């Protein structure tokens, strides 16, 4: 009798198109709310953030620029979640920072990085520890489709469009897949697992990592030399491509 009752319920669930408990899956990322974005933008307007922006926008032999305008909107930039890389559990990405553009009257741009005080935790408050030249995140975000977010894979300086079912590579210094090709989340998880899972430390440090260093905690002191060289090459390529100067 119990089996018959369960069969009726299961049939009803299938007929209505409602997923059962086992069908539930973790979202690809934890959405950044409007209030969190607003708080990040407020952090980008603080004197500390403006000071970093002025220093970044300074040119040799010239005074610090005056009249810097900071945008009233920001672009959430996500990075790979360690658990997703390790075993495919949880969301694929966590928030790394919110990119807020600062501009000078002559058209120069910098991107203020407003990061969660605790990595990946927008509810922990916001801080600005770095400003990078250019407006890469804003330009890349123009390629995103509705319902997707910007995902960064730092080791290859890769930027992806992350959707509910997969990723699409937008740009990379060390491309691991074809630009513009959709890769399912399952296939992408296999790729990043092969690239990074054995470089993760066994236990997460108790202290929160510095802004933008979510992936840094994966690398133990004794990481294989070839991966260190690869990471260094990616960083050099990133600096040459983006022409950015990090502060803080």
mmCIF file of C-alpha atoms in Angstrom:
data_model
loop_
_atom_site.group_PDB
_atom_site.id
_atom_site.type_symbol
_atom_site.label_atom_id
_atom_site.label_comp_id
_atom_site.label_asym_id
_atom_site.label_seq_id
_atom_site.Cartn_x
_atom_site.Cartn_y
_atom_site.Cartn_z
ATOM 1 C CA UNK A 1 0.000 0.000 0.000
ATOM 2 C CA UNK A 2 2.809 2.375 0.835
ATOM 3 C CA UNK A 3 4.516 1.529 -2.437
ATOM 4 C CA UNK A 4 1.321 2.235 -4.343
ATOM 5 C CA UNK A 5 0.906 5.591 -2.641
ATOM 6 C CA UNK A 6 4.504 6.540 -3.473
ATOM 7 C CA UNK A 7 3.931 5.593 -7.117
ATOM 8 C CA UNK A 8 0.962 7.951 -7.284
ATOM 9 C CA UNK A 9 3.012 10.795 -5.784
ATOM 10 C CA UNK A 10 5.928 10.159 -8.129
ATOM 11 C CA UNK A 11 3.611 10.119 -11.134
ATOM 12 C CA UNK A 12 2.078 13.402 -10.031
ATOM 13 C CA UNK A 13 5.516 14.969 -9.611
ATOM 14 C CA UNK A 14 6.541 13.894 -13.103
ATOM 15 C CA UNK A 15 3.285 15.123 -14.585
ATOM 16 C CA UNK A 16 3.706 18.548 -13.006
ATOM 17 C CA UNK A 17 7.354 18.814 -13.952
ATOM 18 C CA UNK A 18 8.344 19.380 -10.302
ATOM 19 C CA UNK A 19 11.767 17.958 -9.404
ATOM 20 C CA UNK A 20 11.945 15.506 -6.513
ATOM 21 C CA UNK A 21 14.437 15.935 -3.623
ATOM 22 C CA UNK A 22 17.200 14.010 -5.428
ATOM 23 C CA UNK A 23 16.874 16.262 -8.486
ATOM 24 C CA UNK A 24 17.788 19.424 -6.605
ATOM 25 C CA UNK A 25 21.187 20.765 -7.601
ATOM 26 C CA UNK A 26 23.396 23.522 -6.267
ATOM 27 C CA UNK A 27 23.224 26.780 -8.238
ATOM 28 C CA UNK A 28 26.214 27.607 -10.414
ATOM 29 C CA UNK A 29 26.944 30.642 -8.230
ATOM 30 C CA UNK A 30 25.576 32.490 -5.232
ATOM 31 C CA UNK A 31 23.801 35.575 -6.582
ATOM 32 C CA UNK A 32 24.958 39.000 -5.455
ATOM 33 C CA UNK A 33 21.958 40.971 -4.248
ATOM 34 C CA UNK A 34 21.143 44.563 -5.121
ATOM 35 C CA UNK A 35 21.881 45.643 -1.549
ATOM 36 C CA UNK A 36 25.266 43.914 -1.607
ATOM 37 C CA UNK A 37 26.166 45.579 -4.909
ATOM 38 C CA UNK A 38 25.114 48.925 -3.479
ATOM 39 C CA UNK A 39 27.320 48.408 -0.410
ATOM 40 C CA UNK A 40 30.277 47.481 -2.635
ATOM 41 C CA UNK A 41 29.809 50.634 -4.711
ATOM 42 C CA UNK A 42 29.696 52.710 -1.516
ATOM 43 C CA UNK A 43 33.049 51.177 -0.494
ATOM 44 C CA UNK A 44 34.453 52.193 -3.891
ATOM 45 C CA UNK A 45 33.590 55.830 -3.144
ATOM 46 C CA UNK A 46 35.458 56.020 0.172
ATOM 47 C CA UNK A 47 38.556 58.231 0.561
ATOM 48 C CA UNK A 48 40.716 55.094 0.783
ATOM 49 C CA UNK A 49 39.433 53.824 -2.575
ATOM 50 C CA UNK A 50 39.765 57.249 -4.214
ATOM 51 C CA UNK A 51 43.333 57.528 -2.944
ATOM 52 C CA UNK A 52 44.230 54.211 -4.564
ATOM 53 C CA UNK A 53 42.528 55.291 -7.796
ATOM 54 C CA UNK A 54 44.456 58.592 -7.922
ATOM 55 C CA UNK A 55 47.744 56.767 -7.432
ATOM 56 C CA UNK A 56 46.886 54.243 -10.123
ATOM 57 C CA UNK A 57 45.877 56.957 -12.594
ATOM 58 C CA UNK A 58 48.969 59.076 -11.962
ATOM 59 C CA UNK A 59 51.414 59.445 -14.843
ATOM 60 C CA UNK A 60 55.189 59.957 -14.476
ATOM 61 C CA UNK A 61 56.083 63.633 -14.222
ATOM 62 C CA UNK A 62 52.451 64.672 -13.854
ATOM 63 C CA UNK A 63 50.411 65.587 -10.778
ATOM 64 C CA UNK A 64 47.753 63.266 -9.456
ATOM 65 C CA UNK A 65 44.599 63.615 -11.550
ATOM 66 C CA UNK A 66 41.781 65.720 -10.172
ATOM 67 C CA UNK A 67 38.086 65.347 -10.784
ATOM 68 C CA UNK A 68 37.964 61.546 -10.737
ATOM 69 C CA UNK A 69 34.464 60.203 -11.331
ATOM 70 C CA UNK A 70 33.554 56.855 -9.772
ATOM 71 C CA UNK A 71 30.695 54.879 -11.298
ATOM 72 C CA UNK A 72 27.468 54.300 -9.394
ATOM 73 C CA UNK A 73 27.274 50.697 -10.585
ATOM 74 C CA UNK A 74 29.538 47.671 -10.276
ATOM 75 C CA UNK A 75 30.242 44.382 -12.047
ATOM 76 C CA UNK A 76 30.380 41.250 -9.843
ATOM 77 C CA UNK A 77 33.483 39.196 -10.669
ATOM 78 C CA UNK A 78 33.422 35.572 -9.529
ATOM 79 C CA UNK A 79 36.181 33.016 -9.080
ATOM 80 C CA UNK A 80 36.220 29.218 -8.827
ATOM 81 C CA UNK A 81 34.928 27.684 -5.590
ATOM 82 C CA UNK A 82 37.485 25.258 -4.077
ATOM 83 C CA UNK A 83 34.867 22.582 -3.309
ATOM 84 C CA UNK A 84 33.679 22.626 -6.918
ATOM 85 C CA UNK A 85 37.234 22.087 -8.127
ATOM 86 C CA UNK A 86 37.878 19.377 -5.566
ATOM 87 C CA UNK A 87 34.787 17.203 -5.943
ATOM 88 C CA UNK A 88 32.090 19.103 -7.825
ATOM 89 C CA UNK A 89 30.015 19.959 -4.757
ATOM 90 C CA UNK A 90 28.410 23.319 -4.046
ATOM 91 C CA UNK A 91 28.328 26.272 -6.435
ATOM 92 C CA UNK A 92 30.922 26.486 -9.196
ATOM 93 C CA UNK A 93 31.899 30.037 -8.263
ATOM 94 C CA UNK A 94 32.057 32.459 -5.355
ATOM 95 C CA UNK A 95 32.193 36.229 -5.489
ATOM 96 C CA UNK A 96 35.742 37.588 -5.678
ATOM 97 C CA UNK A 97 35.065 41.326 -5.915
ATOM 98 C CA UNK A 98 32.812 43.970 -7.435
ATOM 99 C CA UNK A 99 34.512 46.004 -10.160
ATOM 100 C CA UNK A 100 33.715 49.733 -10.064
ATOM 101 C CA UNK A 101 35.213 51.990 -12.744
ATOM 102 C CA UNK A 102 36.925 55.310 -11.945
ATOM 103 C CA UNK A 103 37.517 57.788 -14.784
ATOM 104 C CA UNK A 104 39.497 60.963 -15.297
ATOM 105 C CA UNK A 105 38.267 63.892 -17.416
ATOM 106 C CA UNK A 106 40.773 62.935 -20.143
ATOM 107 C CA UNK A 107 39.363 59.406 -20.445
ATOM 108 C CA UNK A 108 41.803 57.329 -18.401
ATOM 109 C CA UNK A 109 40.172 54.469 -16.496
ATOM 110 C CA UNK A 110 40.891 52.327 -13.453
ATOM 111 C CA UNK A 111 38.893 49.564 -11.836
ATOM 112 C CA UNK A 112 38.369 49.699 -8.090
ATOM 113 C CA UNK A 113 38.036 46.217 -6.591
ATOM 114 C CA UNK A 114 35.551 46.215 -3.718
ATOM 115 C CA UNK A 115 35.961 42.779 -2.134
ATOM 116 C CA UNK A 116 34.052 41.030 0.662
ATOM 117 C CA UNK A 117 35.886 41.408 3.964
ATOM 118 C CA UNK A 118 35.749 37.608 4.212
ATOM 119 C CA UNK A 119 36.497 35.985 0.846
ATOM 120 C CA UNK A 120 33.337 34.898 -0.925
ATOM 121 C CA UNK A 121 31.082 36.303 1.838
ATOM 122 C CA UNK A 122 29.345 39.525 0.680
ATOM 123 C CA UNK A 123 27.501 39.672 4.015
ATOM 124 C CA UNK A 124 30.799 40.226 5.862
ATOM 125 C CA UNK A 125 31.233 43.828 4.731
ATOM 126 C CA UNK A 126 33.387 45.339 2.000
ATOM 127 C CA UNK A 127 36.904 46.691 1.639
ATOM 128 C CA UNK A 128 39.074 48.126 -1.127
ATOM 129 C CA UNK A 129 42.674 46.947 -1.170
ATOM 130 C CA UNK A 130 43.520 47.288 -4.848
ATOM 131 C CA UNK A 131 42.842 49.304 -7.965
ATOM 132 C CA UNK A 132 43.794 48.054 -11.429
ATOM 133 C CA UNK A 133 44.245 50.133 -14.552
ATOM 134 C CA UNK A 134 41.729 49.795 -17.354
ATOM 135 C CA UNK A 135 38.114 48.672 -17.341
ATOM 136 C CA UNK A 136 38.419 45.035 -18.431
ATOM 137 C CA UNK A 137 35.530 43.730 -16.358
ATOM 138 C CA UNK A 138 33.151 46.340 -17.758
ATOM 139 C CA UNK A 139 34.174 45.530 -21.325
ATOM 140 C CA UNK A 140 33.905 41.778 -20.772
ATOM 141 C CA UNK A 141 30.519 42.139 -19.070
ATOM 142 C CA UNK A 142 29.130 43.549 -22.318
ATOM 143 C CA UNK A 143 29.527 40.063 -23.804
ATOM 144 C CA UNK A 144 27.389 38.428 -21.112
ATOM 145 C CA UNK A 145 23.915 37.144 -21.839
ATOM 146 C CA UNK A 146 21.030 37.765 -19.400
ATOM 147 C CA UNK A 147 21.179 35.469 -16.400
ATOM 148 C CA UNK A 148 24.952 34.910 -16.543
ATOM 149 C CA UNK A 149 27.918 36.280 -14.588
ATOM 150 C CA UNK A 150 31.607 36.960 -15.124
ATOM 151 C CA UNK A 151 33.938 34.195 -13.927
ATOM 152 C CA UNK A 152 37.712 34.533 -13.565
ATOM 153 C CA UNK A 153 40.195 31.627 -13.531
ATOM 154 C CA UNK A 154 43.360 33.411 -12.316
ATOM 155 C CA UNK A 155 45.937 30.736 -13.129
ATOM 156 C CA UNK A 156 45.338 31.137 -16.869
ATOM 157 C CA UNK A 157 44.069 34.732 -16.625
ATOM 158 C CA UNK A 158 40.872 33.311 -18.050
ATOM 159 C CA UNK A 159 37.556 35.114 -18.177
ATOM 160 C CA UNK A 160 34.356 33.169 -18.744
ATOM 161 C CA UNK A 161 30.657 33.736 -19.063
ATOM 162 C CA UNK A 162 29.166 31.478 -16.375
ATOM 163 C CA UNK A 163 25.601 30.324 -16.874
ATOM 164 C CA UNK A 164 23.358 27.830 -15.135
ATOM 165 C CA UNK A 165 24.532 24.943 -17.314
ATOM 166 C CA UNK A 166 28.053 25.807 -18.443
ATOM 167 C CA UNK A 167 30.832 28.271 -19.194
ATOM 168 C CA UNK A 168 31.919 30.089 -22.318
ATOM 169 C CA UNK A 169 35.514 31.331 -22.582
ATOM 170 C CA UNK A 170 35.703 35.052 -23.347
ATOM 171 C CA UNK A 171 39.464 35.599 -23.026
ATOM 172 C CA UNK A 172 42.557 33.895 -21.614
ATOM 173 C CA UNK A 173 46.326 34.282 -21.656
ATOM 174 C CA UNK A 174 46.666 30.480 -21.623
ATOM 175 C CA UNK A 175 43.467 29.234 -23.339
ATOM 176 C CA UNK A 176 42.303 25.783 -22.260
ATOM 177 C CA UNK A 177 39.271 25.675 -24.540
ATOM 178 C CA UNK A 178 38.065 27.389 -27.699
ATOM 179 C CA UNK A 179 36.905 30.992 -27.363
ATOM 180 C CA UNK A 180 33.138 31.253 -27.413
ATOM 181 C CA UNK A 181 32.522 27.503 -27.138
ATOM 182 C CA UNK A 182 30.019 26.402 -24.492
ATOM 183 C CA UNK A 183 31.467 23.872 -22.048
ATOM 184 C CA UNK A 184 29.053 22.102 -19.696
ATOM 185 C CA UNK A 185 29.579 22.571 -15.969
ATOM 186 C CA UNK A 186 30.313 18.840 -15.622
ATOM 187 C CA UNK A 187 33.043 18.993 -18.288
ATOM 188 C CA UNK A 188 34.440 22.238 -16.869
ATOM 189 C CA UNK A 189 34.592 20.687 -13.408
ATOM 190 C CA UNK A 190 36.613 17.801 -14.817
ATOM 191 C CA UNK A 191 38.983 20.291 -16.489
ATOM 192 C CA UNK A 192 39.645 22.414 -13.422
ATOM 193 C CA UNK A 193 39.838 19.336 -11.210
ATOM 194 C CA UNK A 194 42.607 17.985 -13.418
ATOM 195 C CA UNK A 195 44.381 21.352 -13.383
ATOM 196 C CA UNK A 196 44.127 22.307 -9.727
ATOM 197 C CA UNK A 197 42.621 19.693 -7.390
ATOM 198 C CA UNK A 198 45.967 18.185 -6.394
ATOM 199 C CA UNK A 199 47.294 21.663 -5.559
ATOM 200 C CA UNK A 200 44.648 22.354 -2.924
ATOM 201 C CA UNK A 201 45.729 22.174 0.690
ATOM 202 C CA UNK A 202 44.119 19.423 2.727
ATOM 203 C CA UNK A 203 42.524 21.808 5.196
ATOM 204 C CA UNK A 204 41.425 25.376 4.659
ATOM 205 C CA UNK A 205 43.362 27.969 6.685
ATOM 206 C CA UNK A 206 41.509 29.376 9.640
ATOM 207 C CA UNK A 207 42.411 32.959 8.709
ATOM 208 C CA UNK A 208 40.565 34.648 5.878
ATOM 209 C CA UNK A 209 42.714 35.108 2.743
ATOM 210 C CA UNK A 210 43.529 38.564 1.401
ATOM 211 C CA UNK A 211 41.250 40.209 -1.151
ATOM 212 C CA UNK A 212 41.261 38.403 -4.460
ATOM 213 C CA UNK A 213 43.282 35.454 -3.093
ATOM 214 C CA UNK A 214 40.598 32.746 -2.901
ATOM 215 C CA UNK A 215 42.625 30.493 -5.170
ATOM 216 C CA UNK A 216 45.937 31.332 -3.516
ATOM 217 C CA UNK A 217 45.153 29.112 -0.542
ATOM 218 C CA UNK A 218 45.057 26.100 -2.866
ATOM 219 C CA UNK A 219 48.789 26.218 -3.467
ATOM 220 C CA UNK A 220 50.902 24.435 -0.805
ATOM 221 C CA UNK A 221 54.490 25.458 -0.281
ATOM 222 C CA UNK A 222 55.687 22.260 -1.943
ATOM 223 C CA UNK A 223 53.626 22.576 -5.143
ATOM 224 C CA UNK A 224 55.191 21.026 -8.201
ATOM 225 C CA UNK A 225 57.712 23.313 -9.886
ATOM 226 C CA UNK A 226 55.993 22.999 -13.233
ATOM 227 C CA UNK A 227 52.766 24.439 -11.817
ATOM 228 C CA UNK A 228 54.635 27.304 -10.196
ATOM 229 C CA UNK A 229 56.202 28.123 -13.554
ATOM 230 C CA UNK A 230 52.812 27.890 -15.251
ATOM 231 C CA UNK A 231 51.215 30.209 -12.707
ATOM 232 C CA UNK A 232 54.064 32.696 -13.063
ATOM 233 C CA UNK A 233 53.744 32.607 -16.844
ATOM 234 C CA UNK A 234 50.023 33.268 -16.571
ATOM 235 C CA UNK A 235 50.618 36.241 -14.290
ATOM 236 C CA UNK A 236 53.217 37.720 -16.660
ATOM 237 C CA UNK A 237 50.849 37.253 -19.581
ATOM 238 C CA UNK A 238 48.074 38.903 -17.614
ATOM 239 C CA UNK A 239 50.171 41.938 -16.784
ATOM 240 C CA UNK A 240 51.292 42.376 -20.367
ATOM 241 C CA UNK A 241 47.812 41.926 -21.735
ATOM 242 C CA UNK A 242 45.962 44.056 -19.247
ATOM 243 C CA UNK A 243 48.653 46.596 -18.438
ATOM 244 C CA UNK A 244 47.493 46.762 -14.822
ATOM 245 C CA UNK A 245 49.246 47.856 -11.652
ATOM 246 C CA UNK A 246 47.928 46.369 -8.424
ATOM 247 C CA UNK A 247 47.986 48.390 -5.219
ATOM 248 C CA UNK A 248 47.594 47.346 -1.635
#
